Amino acid sequence: MERTEAIDTGELFDCIVIGAGPGGLQACIHLGRYNFRVLLFHRPGGRTHHAKHIENYLGLRAVSGPDLLEMGLVQVKSFGVTIESVKVERVEVGEGHFAVMAAGKTFRSRFVIASSGARESIAPFKNLPRFFGISYFTCLICDGYRTTGKKLLVIDRTINGVRISIGMKQMFTKDVTFLAQGFSLSPQYAALLDEEGIGRVEGRPEELLGEKTLEGVRLADGRVIPCEVILGWGGISLNDEYLEDLPLERDTEGFKIVTKSSGESSIPGLFVLGALRQGHSQAIISAGQGAEAAIEISTRIVEL
Ligand SMILES: Cc1cc2nc3c(=O)[nH]c(=O)nc-3n(C[C@H](O)[C@H](O)[C@H](O)COP(=O)(O)OP(=O)(O)OC[C@H]3O[C@@H](n4cnc5c(N)ncnc54)[C@H](O)[C@@H]3O)c2cc1C
């Protein structure tokens, strides 16, 4: 990739935080309250922004993702954190500091926290935006509860959907059907679903049916599978393009970034939070990781 020379802003921050999701915001709250010089790169969007009903965040009975983020940003601003509303393009490791490139400028810091999350691979079903986050869900931990007692269709391209279907039946609803998207179930898995009393269908979903409420799914061959709610997983891609030149240790699939419990990656001083790193991705977990990383960084800065 051709790179143009970036203007050096000159200032050395204690920490640069990339991404204002729950992880990055919580890190900023802790770092700001140490009176450190902190710079947060904030681009609207992200997975939390898509969450319509967060009901598993301590102290908030129910909150939308955008409201949670907005409250967090107001809190961050109150502690004097500098905010740049631009996308980070690259991070380099320099002599005793990091160089962060964004919008034609270079920003320097002693520590970096990468908290830029991931993006969903959204299935290309017709009418999906109408139901996404309302009756079409992608995350069992986040939204399984919202399917309680409803007619559920689990859609998956892999046999992992069999495991999910059984789990959903045990926890949330007796009325579960598994749609094997574009593949045939082996006799062994078909028998397992039959034994568990879970319906099974094979085919290619094309369209979600219903005006205000979800009524079913139309398959490519014209069959209609009735349902009130769907759990469908399409996978995620990490928002980590700006880290691609760095020799970060990744998991065995070369996907998620491996960190210590403090969040520090294999590159000293570079911390990684939330969906970018191994482990479960939840708003409250990211926030906890943000606090952990910030406290660890504080002990290095003041050598406690
Ligand atoms: C539909 C849906 C419902 C969910 N419901 C729940 C729930 O009920 N409870 C729960 O705990 N979790 C829920 N989640 C999961 C939760 O949103 C994630 O666990 C959480 O987003 C992880 O937070 P994060 O801090 O890693 O990143 P994110 O929330 O994804 O935030 C990352 C931020 O970084 C920004 N960014 C990306 N690249 C750059 C860059 N290069 N430069 C600058 N900024 C950048 C993004 O724009 C975004 O603002 C849900 C997710 C989805 C999609």
PDB file of N, CA, C and O and ligand atoms in Angstrom, residues 17-25 41-57 69 84 86-89 115-120 132-133 136-139 141-143 239-242 273-276 280-287 289, ligand 1:
ATOM      1  N   VAL A  17      -6.438   5.535  22.945  1.00  0.00           N
ATOM      2  CA  VAL A  17      -7.467   4.496  22.958  1.00  0.00           C
ATOM      3  C   VAL A  17      -8.174   4.530  21.606  1.00  0.00           C
ATOM      4  O   VAL A  17      -8.648   5.580  21.172  1.00  0.00           O
ATOM      5  N   ILE A  18      -8.243   3.362  20.963  1.00  0.00           N
ATOM      6  CA  ILE A  18      -8.819   3.312  19.608  1.00  0.00           C
ATOM      7  C   ILE A  18     -10.156   2.595  19.651  1.00  0.00           C
ATOM      8  O   ILE A  18     -10.226   1.376  19.818  1.00  0.00           O
ATOM      9  N   GLY A  19     -11.244   3.366  19.528  1.00  0.00           N
ATOM     10  CA  GLY A  19     -12.591   2.780  19.510  1.00  0.00           C
ATOM     11  C   GLY A  19     -13.357   3.093  20.780  1.00  0.00           C
ATOM     12  O   GLY A  19     -12.901   2.797  21.878  1.00  0.00           O
ATOM     13  N   ALA A  20     -14.528   3.711  20.601  1.00  0.00           N
ATOM     14  CA  ALA A  20     -15.334   4.134  21.754  1.00  0.00           C
ATOM     15  C   ALA A  20     -16.513   3.208  21.970  1.00  0.00           C
ATOM     16  O   ALA A  20     -17.658   3.640  22.068  1.00  0.00           O
ATOM     17  N   GLY A  21     -16.233   1.910  22.038  1.00  0.00           N
ATOM     18  CA  GLY A  21     -17.241   0.957  22.509  1.00  0.00           C
ATOM     19  C   GLY A  21     -17.153   0.900  24.027  1.00  0.00           C
ATOM     20  O   GLY A  21     -16.417   1.694  24.645  1.00  0.00           O
ATOM     21  N   PRO A  22     -17.864  -0.033  24.668  1.00  0.00           N
ATOM     22  CA  PRO A  22     -17.823  -0.097  26.140  1.00  0.00           C
ATOM     23  C   PRO A  22     -16.400  -0.278  26.680  1.00  0.00           C
ATOM     24  O   PRO A  22     -16.062   0.290  27.714  1.00  0.00           O
ATOM     25  N   GLY A  23     -15.565  -1.048  25.975  1.00  0.00           N
ATOM     26  CA  GLY A  23     -14.203  -1.282  26.444  1.00  0.00           C
ATOM     27  C   GLY A  23     -13.377  -0.008  26.424  1.00  0.00           C
ATOM     28  O   GLY A  23     -12.774   0.391  27.432  1.00  0.00           O
ATOM     29  N   GLY A  24     -13.343   0.661  25.285  1.00  0.00           N
ATOM     30  CA  GLY A  24     -12.557   1.878  25.144  1.00  0.00           C
ATOM     31  C   GLY A  24     -13.055   2.985  26.066  1.00  0.00           C
ATOM     32  O   GLY A  24     -12.257   3.713  26.673  1.00  0.00           O
ATOM     33  N   LEU A  25     -14.372   3.107  26.188  1.00  0.00           N
ATOM     34  CA  LEU A  25     -14.929   4.171  27.040  1.00  0.00           C
ATOM     35  C   LEU A  25     -14.569   3.939  28.509  1.00  0.00           C
ATOM     36  O   LEU A  25     -14.168   4.874  29.216  1.00  0.00           O
ATOM     37  N   PHE A  41      -9.869   7.831  19.988  1.00  0.00           N
ATOM     38  CA  PHE A  41     -10.368   7.900  18.607  1.00  0.00           C
ATOM     39  C   PHE A  41     -11.762   7.306  18.571  1.00  0.00           C
ATOM     40  O   PHE A  41     -11.962   6.145  18.952  1.00  0.00           O
ATOM     41  N   HIS A  42     -12.697   8.113  18.114  1.00  0.00           N
ATOM     42  CA  HIS A  42     -14.101   7.685  18.158  1.00  0.00           C
ATOM     43  C   HIS A  42     -14.740   7.763  16.768  1.00  0.00           C
ATOM     44  O   HIS A  42     -14.821   8.838  16.181  1.00  0.00           O
ATOM     45  N   ARG A  43     -15.147   6.610  16.253  1.00  0.00           N
ATOM     46  CA  ARG A  43     -15.943   6.557  15.022  1.00  0.00           C
ATOM     47  C   ARG A  43     -17.291   5.979  15.407  1.00  0.00           C
ATOM     48  O   ARG A  43     -17.356   4.912  16.026  1.00  0.00           O
ATOM     49  N   PRO A  44     -18.386   6.639  15.055  1.00  0.00           N
ATOM     50  CA  PRO A  44     -19.696   6.094  15.404  1.00  0.00           C
ATOM     51  C   PRO A  44     -19.907   4.715  14.765  1.00  0.00           C
ATOM     52  O   PRO A  44     -19.293   4.406  13.747  1.00  0.00           O
ATOM     53  N   GLY A  45     -20.756   3.931  15.359  1.00  0.00           N
ATOM     54  CA  GLY A  45     -21.029   2.591  14.820  1.00  0.00           C
ATOM     55  C   GLY A  45     -20.498   1.535  15.759  1.00  0.00           C
ATOM     56  O   GLY A  45     -20.291   1.803  16.942  1.00  0.00           O
ATOM     57  N   GLY A  46     -20.284   0.344  15.248  1.00  0.00           N
ATOM     58  CA  GLY A  46     -19.798  -0.751  16.096  1.00  0.00           C
ATOM     59  C   GLY A  46     -20.937  -1.641  16.534  1.00  0.00           C
ATOM     60  O   GLY A  46     -22.112  -1.319  16.346  1.00  0.00           O
ATOM     61  N   ARG A  47     -20.576  -2.767  17.146  1.00  0.00           N
ATOM     62  CA  ARG A  47     -21.591  -3.765  17.484  1.00  0.00           C
ATOM     63  C   ARG A  47     -22.519  -3.274  18.588  1.00  0.00           C
ATOM     64  O   ARG A  47     -23.721  -3.504  18.539  1.00  0.00           O
ATOM     65  N   THR A  48     -21.971  -2.585  19.584  1.00  0.00           N
ATOM     66  CA  THR A  48     -22.836  -2.111  20.669  1.00  0.00           C
ATOM     67  C   THR A  48     -23.886  -1.150  20.108  1.00  0.00           C
ATOM     68  O   THR A  48     -25.030  -1.119  20.573  1.00  0.00           O
ATOM     69  N   HIS A  49     -23.494  -0.397  19.098  1.00  0.00           N
ATOM     70  CA  HIS A  49     -24.422   0.558  18.492  1.00  0.00           C
ATOM     71  C   HIS A  49     -25.637  -0.166  17.894  1.00  0.00           C
ATOM     72  O   HIS A  49     -26.728   0.385  17.808  1.00  0.00           O
ATOM     73  N   HIS A  50     -25.455  -1.429  17.477  1.00  0.00           N
ATOM     74  CA  HIS A  50     -26.568  -2.188  16.873  1.00  0.00           C
ATOM     75  C   HIS A  50     -27.488  -2.828  17.911  1.00  0.00           C
ATOM     76  O   HIS A  50     -28.553  -3.329  17.566  1.00  0.00           O
ATOM     77  N   ALA A  51     -27.042  -2.861  19.168  1.00  0.00           N
ATOM     78  CA  ALA A  51     -27.837  -3.557  20.205  1.00  0.00           C
ATOM     79  C   ALA A  51     -29.033  -2.697  20.593  1.00  0.00           C
ATOM     80  O   ALA A  51     -28.864  -1.575  21.062  1.00  0.00           O
ATOM     81  N   LYS A  52     -30.225  -3.238  20.387  1.00  0.00           N
ATOM     82  CA  LYS A  52     -31.422  -2.430  20.666  1.00  0.00           C
ATOM     83  C   LYS A  52     -31.835  -2.526  22.133  1.00  0.00           C
ATOM     84  O   LYS A  52     -32.376  -1.594  22.697  1.00  0.00           O
ATOM     85  N   HIS A  53     -31.611  -3.695  22.749  1.00  0.00           N
ATOM     86  CA  HIS A  53     -32.048  -3.877  24.147  1.00  0.00           C
ATOM     87  C   HIS A  53     -30.945  -4.599  24.914  1.00  0.00           C
ATOM     88  O   HIS A  53     -30.834  -5.814  24.790  1.00  0.00           O
ATOM     89  N   ILE A  54     -30.160  -3.872  25.666  1.00  0.00           N
ATOM     90  CA  ILE A  54     -29.180  -4.531  26.539  1.00  0.00           C
ATOM     91  C   ILE A  54     -29.833  -4.647  27.912  1.00  0.00           C
ATOM     92  O   ILE A  54     -30.197  -3.638  28.518  1.00  0.00           O
ATOM     93  N   GLU A  55     -30.001  -5.881  28.379  1.00  0.00           N
ATOM     94  CA  GLU A  55     -30.691  -6.100  29.657  1.00  0.00           C
ATOM     95  C   GLU A  55     -29.789  -6.814  30.665  1.00  0.00           C
ATOM     96  O   GLU A  55     -30.254  -7.219  31.717  1.00  0.00           O
ATOM     97  N   ASN A  56     -28.511  -6.999  30.295  1.00  0.00           N
ATOM     98  CA  ASN A  56     -27.621  -7.750  31.188  1.00  0.00           C
ATOM     99  C   ASN A  56     -26.418  -6.922  31.620  1.00  0.00           C
ATOM    100  O   ASN A  56     -25.343  -7.449  31.837  1.00  0.00           O
ATOM    101  N   TYR A  57     -26.628  -5.609  31.722  1.00  0.00           N
ATOM    102  CA  TYR A  57     -25.546  -4.707  32.142  1.00  0.00           C
ATOM    103  C   TYR A  57     -25.900  -4.228  33.545  1.00  0.00           C
ATOM    104  O   TYR A  57     -26.966  -3.637  33.760  1.00  0.00           O
ATOM    105  N   LEU A  69     -23.636   4.009  24.989  1.00  0.00           N
ATOM    106  CA  LEU A  69     -22.420   4.631  24.454  1.00  0.00           C
ATOM    107  C   LEU A  69     -22.437   6.145  24.647  1.00  0.00           C
ATOM    108  O   LEU A  69     -21.422   6.752  24.991  1.00  0.00           O
ATOM    109  N   GLU A  84     -10.795  12.529  19.189  1.00  0.00           N
ATOM    110  CA  GLU A  84     -10.625  12.768  17.746  1.00  0.00           C
ATOM    111  C   GLU A  84     -11.646  11.890  17.024  1.00  0.00           C
ATOM    112  O   GLU A  84     -11.628  10.665  17.166  1.00  0.00           O
ATOM    113  N   VAL A  86     -12.048  10.545  14.150  1.00  0.00           N
ATOM    114  CA  VAL A  86     -11.517  10.028  12.877  1.00  0.00           C
ATOM    115  C   VAL A  86     -11.140   8.563  13.044  1.00  0.00           C
ATOM    116  O   VAL A  86     -10.975   8.067  14.156  1.00  0.00           O
ATOM    117  N   LYS A  87     -11.004   7.912  11.882  1.00  0.00           N
ATOM    118  CA  LYS A  87     -10.673   6.486  11.876  1.00  0.00           C
ATOM    119  C   LYS A  87      -9.146   6.297  11.932  1.00  0.00           C
ATOM    120  O   LYS A  87      -8.426   6.964  11.170  1.00  0.00           O
ATOM    121  N   VAL A  88      -8.688   5.413  12.786  1.00  0.00           N
ATOM    122  CA  VAL A  88      -7.245   5.125  12.840  1.00  0.00           C
ATOM    123  C   VAL A  88      -6.884   4.242  11.654  1.00  0.00           C
ATOM    124  O   VAL A  88      -7.560   3.257  11.355  1.00  0.00           O
ATOM    125  N   GLU A  89      -5.790   4.621  10.974  1.00  0.00           N
ATOM    126  CA  GLU A  89      -5.394   3.855   9.774  1.00  0.00           C
ATOM    127  C   GLU A  89      -4.222   2.908  10.017  1.00  0.00           C
ATOM    128  O   GLU A  89      -4.117   1.871   9.371  1.00  0.00           O
ATOM    129  N   SER A 115      -9.452  -1.065  20.946  1.00  0.00           N
ATOM    130  CA  SER A 115     -10.787  -1.494  21.394  1.00  0.00           C
ATOM    131  C   SER A 115     -11.794  -1.193  20.283  1.00  0.00           C
ATOM    132  O   SER A 115     -12.852  -0.642  20.540  1.00  0.00           O
ATOM    133  N   SER A 116     -11.418  -1.561  19.078  1.00  0.00           N
ATOM    134  CA  SER A 116     -12.226  -1.196  17.909  1.00  0.00           C
ATOM    135  C   SER A 116     -13.239  -2.262  17.509  1.00  0.00           C
ATOM    136  O   SER A 116     -13.939  -2.115  16.504  1.00  0.00           O
ATOM    137  N   GLY A 117     -13.351  -3.341  18.272  1.00  0.00           N
ATOM    138  CA  GLY A 117     -14.445  -4.296  18.097  1.00  0.00           C
ATOM    139  C   GLY A 117     -14.439  -5.056  16.778  1.00  0.00           C
ATOM    140  O   GLY A 117     -13.401  -5.267  16.141  1.00  0.00           O
ATOM    141  N   ALA A 118     -15.632  -5.448  16.384  1.00  0.00           N
ATOM    142  CA  ALA A 118     -15.808  -6.288  15.195  1.00  0.00           C
ATOM    143  C   ALA A 118     -17.078  -5.861  14.471  1.00  0.00           C
ATOM    144  O   ALA A 118     -17.838  -5.032  14.964  1.00  0.00           O
ATOM    145  N   ARG A 119     -17.265  -6.409  13.274  1.00  0.00           N
ATOM    146  CA  ARG A 119     -18.523  -6.142  12.551  1.00  0.00           C
ATOM    147  C   ARG A 119     -19.170  -7.468  12.172  1.00  0.00           C
ATOM    148  O   ARG A 119     -18.478  -8.444  11.881  1.00  0.00           O
ATOM    149  N   GLU A 120     -20.496  -7.476  12.218  1.00  0.00           N
ATOM    150  CA  GLU A 120     -21.248  -8.697  11.915  1.00  0.00           C
ATOM    151  C   GLU A 120     -21.260  -8.941  10.410  1.00  0.00           C
ATOM    152  O   GLU A 120     -21.341  -7.998   9.631  1.00  0.00           O
ATOM    153  N   PHE A 132     -33.983  -7.062  12.379  1.00  0.00           N
ATOM    154  CA  PHE A 132     -32.688  -7.256  13.037  1.00  0.00           C
ATOM    155  C   PHE A 132     -32.691  -6.638  14.440  1.00  0.00           C
ATOM    156  O   PHE A 132     -33.003  -5.472  14.630  1.00  0.00           O
ATOM    157  N   GLY A 133     -32.345  -7.451  15.435  1.00  0.00           N
ATOM    158  CA  GLY A 133     -32.294  -6.967  16.826  1.00  0.00           C
ATOM    159  C   GLY A 133     -33.646  -6.918  17.499  1.00  0.00           C
ATOM    160  O   GLY A 133     -33.743  -6.611  18.691  1.00  0.00           O
ATOM    161  N   TYR A 136     -34.946 -10.976  14.927  1.00  0.00           N
ATOM    162  CA  TYR A 136     -33.833 -11.725  14.314  1.00  0.00           C
ATOM    163  C   TYR A 136     -32.588 -11.408  15.135  1.00  0.00           C
ATOM    164  O   TYR A 136     -32.127 -10.266  15.187  1.00  0.00           O
ATOM    165  N   PHE A 137     -32.088 -12.423  15.817  1.00  0.00           N
ATOM    166  CA  PHE A 137     -30.947 -12.222  16.715  1.00  0.00           C
ATOM    167  C   PHE A 137     -29.747 -13.009  16.224  1.00  0.00           C
ATOM    168  O   PHE A 137     -29.881 -13.999  15.497  1.00  0.00           O
ATOM    169  N   THR A 138     -28.552 -12.570  16.663  1.00  0.00           N
ATOM    170  CA  THR A 138     -27.333 -13.270  16.247  1.00  0.00           C
ATOM    171  C   THR A 138     -26.551 -13.814  17.431  1.00  0.00           C
ATOM    172  O   THR A 138     -25.568 -14.518  17.239  1.00  0.00           O
ATOM    173  N   CYS A 139     -26.970 -13.479  18.651  1.00  0.00           N
ATOM    174  CA  CYS A 139     -26.151 -13.825  19.821  1.00  0.00           C
ATOM    175  C   CYS A 139     -27.008 -14.447  20.911  1.00  0.00           C
ATOM    176  O   CYS A 139     -27.924 -13.801  21.429  1.00  0.00           O
ATOM    177  N   ILE A 141     -26.104 -15.345  23.981  1.00  0.00           N
ATOM    178  CA  ILE A 141     -25.896 -14.745  25.308  1.00  0.00           C
ATOM    179  C   ILE A 141     -26.671 -13.426  25.411  1.00  0.00           C
ATOM    180  O   ILE A 141     -27.295 -13.129  26.416  1.00  0.00           O
ATOM    181  N   CYS A 142     -26.611 -12.643  24.333  1.00  0.00           N
ATOM    182  CA  CYS A 142     -27.247 -11.313  24.351  1.00  0.00           C
ATOM    183  C   CYS A 142     -28.770 -11.421  24.336  1.00  0.00           C
ATOM    184  O   CYS A 142     -29.456 -10.763  25.113  1.00  0.00           O
ATOM    185  N   ASP A 143     -29.282 -12.222  23.435  1.00  0.00           N
ATOM    186  CA  ASP A 143     -30.721 -12.151  23.143  1.00  0.00           C
ATOM    187  C   ASP A 143     -31.489 -13.461  23.279  1.00  0.00           C
ATOM    188  O   ASP A 143     -32.694 -13.478  23.018  1.00  0.00           O
ATOM    189  N   ASN A 239     -12.322  -5.432  13.401  1.00  0.00           N
ATOM    190  CA  ASN A 239     -11.915  -4.084  12.944  1.00  0.00           C
ATOM    191  C   ASN A 239     -10.448  -3.879  13.330  1.00  0.00           C
ATOM    192  O   ASN A 239     -10.115  -3.098  14.225  1.00  0.00           O
ATOM    193  N   ASP A 240      -9.562  -4.614  12.672  1.00  0.00           N
ATOM    194  CA  ASP A 240      -8.153  -4.592  13.085  1.00  0.00           C
ATOM    195  C   ASP A 240      -7.199  -4.289  11.920  1.00  0.00           C
ATOM    196  O   ASP A 240      -6.005  -4.592  12.004  1.00  0.00           O
ATOM    197  N   GLU A 241      -7.726  -3.692  10.858  1.00  0.00           N
ATOM    198  CA  GLU A 241      -6.884  -3.425   9.677  1.00  0.00           C
ATOM    199  C   GLU A 241      -5.671  -2.570  10.031  1.00  0.00           C
ATOM    200  O   GLU A 241      -4.584  -2.746   9.466  1.00  0.00           O
ATOM    201  N   TYR A 242      -5.846  -1.648  10.976  1.00  0.00           N
ATOM    202  CA  TYR A 242      -4.746  -0.738  11.335  1.00  0.00           C
ATOM    203  C   TYR A 242      -3.629  -1.441  12.114  1.00  0.00           C
ATOM    204  O   TYR A 242      -2.576  -0.856  12.386  1.00  0.00           O
ATOM    205  N   LEU A 273      -8.768  -5.058  23.774  1.00  0.00           N
ATOM    206  CA  LEU A 273     -10.000  -5.304  24.527  1.00  0.00           C
ATOM    207  C   LEU A 273     -11.126  -5.821  23.649  1.00  0.00           C
ATOM    208  O   LEU A 273     -11.113  -5.644  22.433  1.00  0.00           O
ATOM    209  N   GLY A 274     -12.130  -6.369  24.299  1.00  0.00           N
ATOM    210  CA  GLY A 274     -13.404  -6.663  23.652  1.00  0.00           C
ATOM    211  C   GLY A 274     -13.314  -7.718  22.572  1.00  0.00           C
ATOM    212  O   GLY A 274     -12.570  -8.692  22.664  1.00  0.00           O
ATOM    213  N   ALA A 275     -14.063  -7.491  21.502  1.00  0.00           N
ATOM    214  CA  ALA A 275     -14.214  -8.496  20.452  1.00  0.00           C
ATOM    215  C   ALA A 275     -12.905  -8.816  19.733  1.00  0.00           C
ATOM    216  O   ALA A 275     -12.792  -9.855  19.086  1.00  0.00           O
ATOM    217  N   LEU A 276     -11.915  -7.937  19.828  1.00  0.00           N
ATOM    218  CA  LEU A 276     -10.640  -8.190  19.138  1.00  0.00           C
ATOM    219  C   LEU A 276      -9.857  -9.338  19.759  1.00  0.00           C
ATOM    220  O   LEU A 276      -9.009  -9.933  19.126  1.00  0.00           O
ATOM    221  N   HIS A 280     -15.261 -14.349  25.567  1.00  0.00           N
ATOM    222  CA  HIS A 280     -16.637 -13.957  25.243  1.00  0.00           C
ATOM    223  C   HIS A 280     -16.730 -12.457  25.021  1.00  0.00           C
ATOM    224  O   HIS A 280     -16.092 -11.683  25.733  1.00  0.00           O
ATOM    225  N   SER A 281     -17.528 -12.069  24.056  1.00  0.00           N
ATOM    226  CA  SER A 281     -17.695 -10.652  23.757  1.00  0.00           C
ATOM    227  C   SER A 281     -19.046 -10.183  24.281  1.00  0.00           C
ATOM    228  O   SER A 281     -20.093 -10.535  23.743  1.00  0.00           O
ATOM    229  N   GLN A 282     -18.995  -9.400  25.348  1.00  0.00           N
ATOM    230  CA  GLN A 282     -20.193  -8.800  25.925  1.00  0.00           C
ATOM    231  C   GLN A 282     -19.838  -7.375  26.345  1.00  0.00           C
ATOM    232  O   GLN A 282     -18.673  -7.099  26.699  1.00  0.00           O
ATOM    233  N   ALA A 283     -20.847  -6.511  26.371  1.00  0.00           N
ATOM    234  CA  ALA A 283     -20.575  -5.109  26.703  1.00  0.00           C
ATOM    235  C   ALA A 283     -19.936  -4.994  28.087  1.00  0.00           C
ATOM    236  O   ALA A 283     -18.928  -4.293  28.269  1.00  0.00           O
ATOM    237  N   ILE A 284     -20.487  -5.721  29.052  1.00  0.00           N
ATOM    238  CA  ILE A 284     -19.971  -5.567  30.426  1.00  0.00           C
ATOM    239  C   ILE A 284     -18.579  -6.189  30.560  1.00  0.00           C
ATOM    240  O   ILE A 284     -17.750  -5.718  31.345  1.00  0.00           O
ATOM    241  N   ILE A 285     -18.308  -7.224  29.780  1.00  0.00           N
ATOM    242  CA  ILE A 285     -16.970  -7.835  29.820  1.00  0.00           C
ATOM    243  C   ILE A 285     -15.954  -6.863  29.218  1.00  0.00           C
ATOM    244  O   ILE A 285     -14.880  -6.636  29.775  1.00  0.00           O
ATOM    245  N   SER A 286     -16.296  -6.259  28.091  1.00  0.00           N
ATOM    246  CA  SER A 286     -15.398  -5.264  27.475  1.00  0.00           C
ATOM    247  C   SER A 286     -15.113  -4.127  28.443  1.00  0.00           C
ATOM    248  O   SER A 286     -13.971  -3.665  28.564  1.00  0.00           O
ATOM    249  N   ALA A 287     -16.168  -3.669  29.127  1.00  0.00           N
ATOM    250  CA  ALA A 287     -15.983  -2.561  30.073  1.00  0.00           C
ATOM    251  C   ALA A 287     -15.020  -2.988  31.182  1.00  0.00           C
ATOM    252  O   ALA A 287     -14.107  -2.237  31.549  1.00  0.00           O
ATOM    253  N   GLN A 289     -12.719  -5.242  31.015  1.00  0.00           N
ATOM    254  CA  GLN A 289     -11.368  -5.339  30.430  1.00  0.00           C
ATOM    255  C   GLN A 289     -10.746  -3.951  30.278  1.00  0.00           C
ATOM    256  O   GLN A 289      -9.536  -3.774  30.443  1.00  0.00           O
TER     257      GLN A 289
HETATM  258  C1  LIG B   1     -27.400  -6.883  17.722  1.00  0.00           C
HETATM  259  C2  LIG B   1     -26.460  -6.995  18.887  1.00  0.00           C
HETATM  260  C3  LIG B   1     -26.977  -7.118  20.175  1.00  0.00           C
HETATM  261  C4  LIG B   1     -26.112  -7.218  21.268  1.00  0.00           C
HETATM  262  N1  LIG B   1     -26.654  -7.271  22.520  1.00  0.00           N
HETATM  263  C5  LIG B   1     -25.844  -7.321  23.593  1.00  0.00           C
HETATM  264  C6  LIG B   1     -26.393  -7.389  24.912  1.00  0.00           C
HETATM  265  O1  LIG B   1     -27.616  -7.412  25.076  1.00  0.00           O
HETATM  266  N2  LIG B   1     -25.519  -7.432  25.937  1.00  0.00           N
HETATM  267  C7  LIG B   1     -24.150  -7.396  25.767  1.00  0.00           C
HETATM  268  O2  LIG B   1     -23.413  -7.408  26.750  1.00  0.00           O
HETATM  269  N3  LIG B   1     -23.608  -7.349  24.547  1.00  0.00           N
HETATM  270  C8  LIG B   1     -24.416  -7.317  23.453  1.00  0.00           C
HETATM  271  N4  LIG B   1     -23.877  -7.305  22.183  1.00  0.00           N
HETATM  272  C9  LIG B   1     -22.425  -7.481  22.039  1.00  0.00           C
HETATM  273  C10 LIG B   1     -21.682  -6.224  22.344  1.00  0.00           C
HETATM  274  O3  LIG B   1     -22.130  -5.207  21.499  1.00  0.00           O
HETATM  275  C11 LIG B   1     -20.187  -6.498  22.147  1.00  0.00           C
HETATM  276  O4  LIG B   1     -19.778  -7.420  23.084  1.00  0.00           O
HETATM  277  C12 LIG B   1     -19.452  -5.220  22.348  1.00  0.00           C
HETATM  278  O5  LIG B   1     -19.711  -4.434  21.235  1.00  0.00           O
HETATM  279  C13 LIG B   1     -17.986  -5.383  22.456  1.00  0.00           C
HETATM  280  O6  LIG B   1     -17.525  -4.089  22.684  1.00  0.00           O
HETATM  281  P1  LIG B   1     -16.226  -3.493  22.046  1.00  0.00           P
HETATM  282  O7  LIG B   1     -15.793  -2.472  23.068  1.00  0.00           O
HETATM  283  O8  LIG B   1     -15.290  -4.588  21.709  1.00  0.00           O
HETATM  284  O9  LIG B   1     -16.597  -2.838  20.652  1.00  0.00           O
HETATM  285  P2  LIG B   1     -17.750  -2.106  19.861  1.00  0.00           P
HETATM  286  O10 LIG B   1     -18.968  -1.895  20.651  1.00  0.00           O
HETATM  287  O11 LIG B   1     -17.893  -2.828  18.562  1.00  0.00           O
HETATM  288  O12 LIG B   1     -17.109  -0.672  19.596  1.00  0.00           O
HETATM  289  C14 LIG B   1     -15.982  -0.472  18.788  1.00  0.00           C
HETATM  290  C15 LIG B   1     -15.910   0.979  18.344  1.00  0.00           C
HETATM  291  O13 LIG B   1     -14.672   1.175  17.628  1.00  0.00           O
HETATM  292  C16 LIG B   1     -14.928   1.930  16.455  1.00  0.00           C
HETATM  293  N5  LIG B   1     -13.869   1.669  15.466  1.00  0.00           N
HETATM  294  C17 LIG B   1     -13.711   0.591  14.667  1.00  0.00           C
HETATM  295  N6  LIG B   1     -12.596   0.700  13.895  1.00  0.00           N
HETATM  296  C18 LIG B   1     -12.038   1.904  14.244  1.00  0.00           C
HETATM  297  C19 LIG B   1     -10.866   2.606  13.806  1.00  0.00           C
HETATM  298  N7  LIG B   1     -10.041   2.090  12.877  1.00  0.00           N
HETATM  299  N8  LIG B   1     -10.610   3.831  14.333  1.00  0.00           N
HETATM  300  C20 LIG B   1     -11.411   4.359  15.290  1.00  0.00           C
HETATM  301  N9  LIG B   1     -12.526   3.729  15.751  1.00  0.00           N
HETATM  302  C21 LIG B   1     -12.839   2.517  15.232  1.00  0.00           C
HETATM  303  C22 LIG B   1     -16.324   1.463  16.014  1.00  0.00           C
HETATM  304  O14 LIG B   1     -16.925   2.393  15.136  1.00  0.00           O
HETATM  305  C23 LIG B   1     -17.027   1.393  17.386  1.00  0.00           C
HETATM  306  O15 LIG B   1     -17.519   2.656  17.755  1.00  0.00           O
HETATM  307  C24 LIG B   1     -24.706  -7.207  21.079  1.00  0.00           C
HETATM  308  C25 LIG B   1     -24.185  -7.102  19.771  1.00  0.00           C
HETATM  309  C26 LIG B   1     -25.041  -7.001  18.692  1.00  0.00           C
HETATM  310  C27 LIG B   1     -24.464  -6.883  17.323  1.00  0.00           C
END
